[in-house]
Amino acid sequence: MLVELVKDGKLVCAVVDRPEGKKNWIAIDQYGNSHSVKPGKVRYVVPDVETFKPEDIVEFLKQTEAIQDLSLIEIAWHELVESEEKSISSKKLAKVLFGDVSHVEYYATHCMLSSKQVFFRRKQKGPVVFYEPRSSAEVQELQHQYNVEETARMELVNFINMVKSALAQSHDSKPSPTSWSSEKFALARVEALQEFALDAFADETQKNLAKEVLEALGQQKSPESALDVLIGIGILPFHVNVELLKSKIPTAFSDEHIAAAKLLEEEPCLDQNKDSRVDLTAMKVYTIDSDSTEEIDDGLSATELPDGRVKIWIHIADPTRWVEPEHIIEREAKHRGTTVYLPEKTIPMFPMNLATGPMSLRQNTECCAVSVSVILDKDGSIAESSVCSSVIKPSMRLSYDSATELIMYQLDEERELNLLAKAARLRYEWRLSQQGAVDLSTRQIEVKVTNPDSFEPEIKLQVIDMTSPSGQLVSEMMILCGEAIAAYGNEKILALPYRGQSDMAVEMNCTKPLQHSSLGLPGYVQFTSPIRRYSDLLAHYQVKAALRKKSPPLSSSQLEAAIMLANLKTKEARKLGNASSRYWLIEYLRRRPRDELYEASVVRVKDGQVVVSIKEVGLHTSVSTNVKLEAGDAVRVIVAAANPRKDILDVELVEVLNTEDALDNVVAA
């Protein structure tokens, strides 16, 4: 007996071989597979088959497929509708369609009736199956539905073929991303893939569309596969910053914001501190920052008083002179919270025409600033301090390296810079030796990527050593400014974002200064980056109102709420920046020769797991080894595997540098 049965959701032809138990049967398909068949799973018994071998099924299926013609079913439907006959069996219909019939024609008719249930409705009474012709209205509706489904199927087939073609092409030959948006069908599926790949909360419709595409491509139905497809067809660049896309951080300003920023540049708002601005343009002002920095927030000046003490001026950019509270540009800065620095791009808090233009402390240009002057006692503590609105004219822009070089040379013509460096050393010693501060200066690796959308962008590393003379100078002056502003706020009973730290727990208070143990200060306010940090901008609004002897725009509770939001934005930006830097540093290592040696130091040893820091890139990673190591040990490692997309960095220990019994060419466990 030859039957059609349902197995794992699919139709299978098989020959009934023998009974199994009281009710079931064993049937064998064309591949020799045995199936335990319940009577209810048998969909069709092929008539006129007495003896049949499983190996004959393949030829039988070919014969039935060859004679199938769905137009015959439509003809039969017309005839049956016009007749008085209300139903017909598939066996009788086979005789109508083919005349002389055998098991081949019977099964072909059954397949045609099953494949397109447009013209007939399947009915069953007990073991008897028969078909009723549908009404003309039903047929018309079902044909329309079928045509829609068939059109969608063909569109999907065409789309999948386009995707496969793009996947097969080289990186430089792939279609442009815009080419996928020319047709609604393709655009909807590309957008669905993007939502599925990047948004954990994508709606079910988007997810289902994306999974349909992935299934048709034979890919796993996962966000990772969706991302691979988007990269493979050229929608996203090979090194796309996935975390940036997931973060929803705006990477561009709207036309409305750009227009508003341009208007502010052309028609500045009223300078509310104009009458009290002090002209400091005759003062020599240094700005020191990394080469890539475009938003210059701070400048430094110094003079030596007759009694030998040093008077320091810390000039901070004054963006609040250009943007008033609740202006559209200020509200957007609040929304962004901070400038985001990534190896491949900078996402500014303010539109760049303002951030690098009138707001920035540009060399040889008169700039509005908030200037903090401090006279240091001979031990490094603050003897006197004051705050004023000012106009300055920065004299010299320096990189950290060039500033260090000038400090080392001790040139007479750069006497002011030497005074600043001397004051920085004095402050450093005072904070650490007398105030119990912790030395937080580090050696930072700055990653810069050129042409990030290309297949192999250029990656450059720059070491910014904050323990260098220039690094110490800038760091100490910014800390000094924060202490002076906290003192000013305390004197004026001014709501400011006072930051503190006790027992390594960070605290914040908007009503009075807090002891900051790690900095060794009685109070501290971040104030030196108002172009780049919204919390600093808020502090400027508060301080400048006090300078005008006006009430501050925000109460302590309002300020606290605004600072909490800004801190969340800053935390998100820092996390994104760290993840992006790690990606590019791993990619940098991936490109290097596999046998290249890297110096590293042991950071931590716990439960047999050794964590090392690779000096050249500043990355931490674990290494398994049977060599006994301690924190602080110097070693050499090689990179065994590096995959930035999967955040994989595997290293192997090669040599221990500072252990007496160290063996060269140690094999990692």
PDB file of C-alpha atoms in Angstrom, residues 604-612 622-625:
ATOM      1  CA  ARG A 604      45.921  40.917  38.814  1.00  0.00           C
ATOM      2  CA  VAL A 605      46.236  37.244  39.688  1.00  0.00           C
ATOM      3  CA  LYS A 606      43.169  35.428  40.979  1.00  0.00           C
ATOM      4  CA  ASP A 607      42.114  31.769  40.957  1.00  0.00           C
ATOM      5  CA  GLY A 608      44.856  30.884  38.490  1.00  0.00           C
ATOM      6  CA  GLN A 609      43.724  33.554  36.041  1.00  0.00           C
ATOM      7  CA  VAL A 610      46.318  36.181  35.192  1.00  0.00           C
ATOM      8  CA  VAL A 611      45.232  39.584  33.878  1.00  0.00           C
ATOM      9  CA  VAL A 612      47.879  41.568  32.021  1.00  0.00           C
ATOM     10  CA  SER A 622      43.600  37.472  30.627  1.00  0.00           C
ATOM     11  CA  VAL A 623      46.185  34.790  29.963  1.00  0.00           C
ATOM     12  CA  SER A 624      46.222  31.204  31.187  1.00  0.00           C
ATOM     13  CA  THR A 625      49.657  30.007  32.259  1.00  0.00           C
TER      14      THR A 625
END
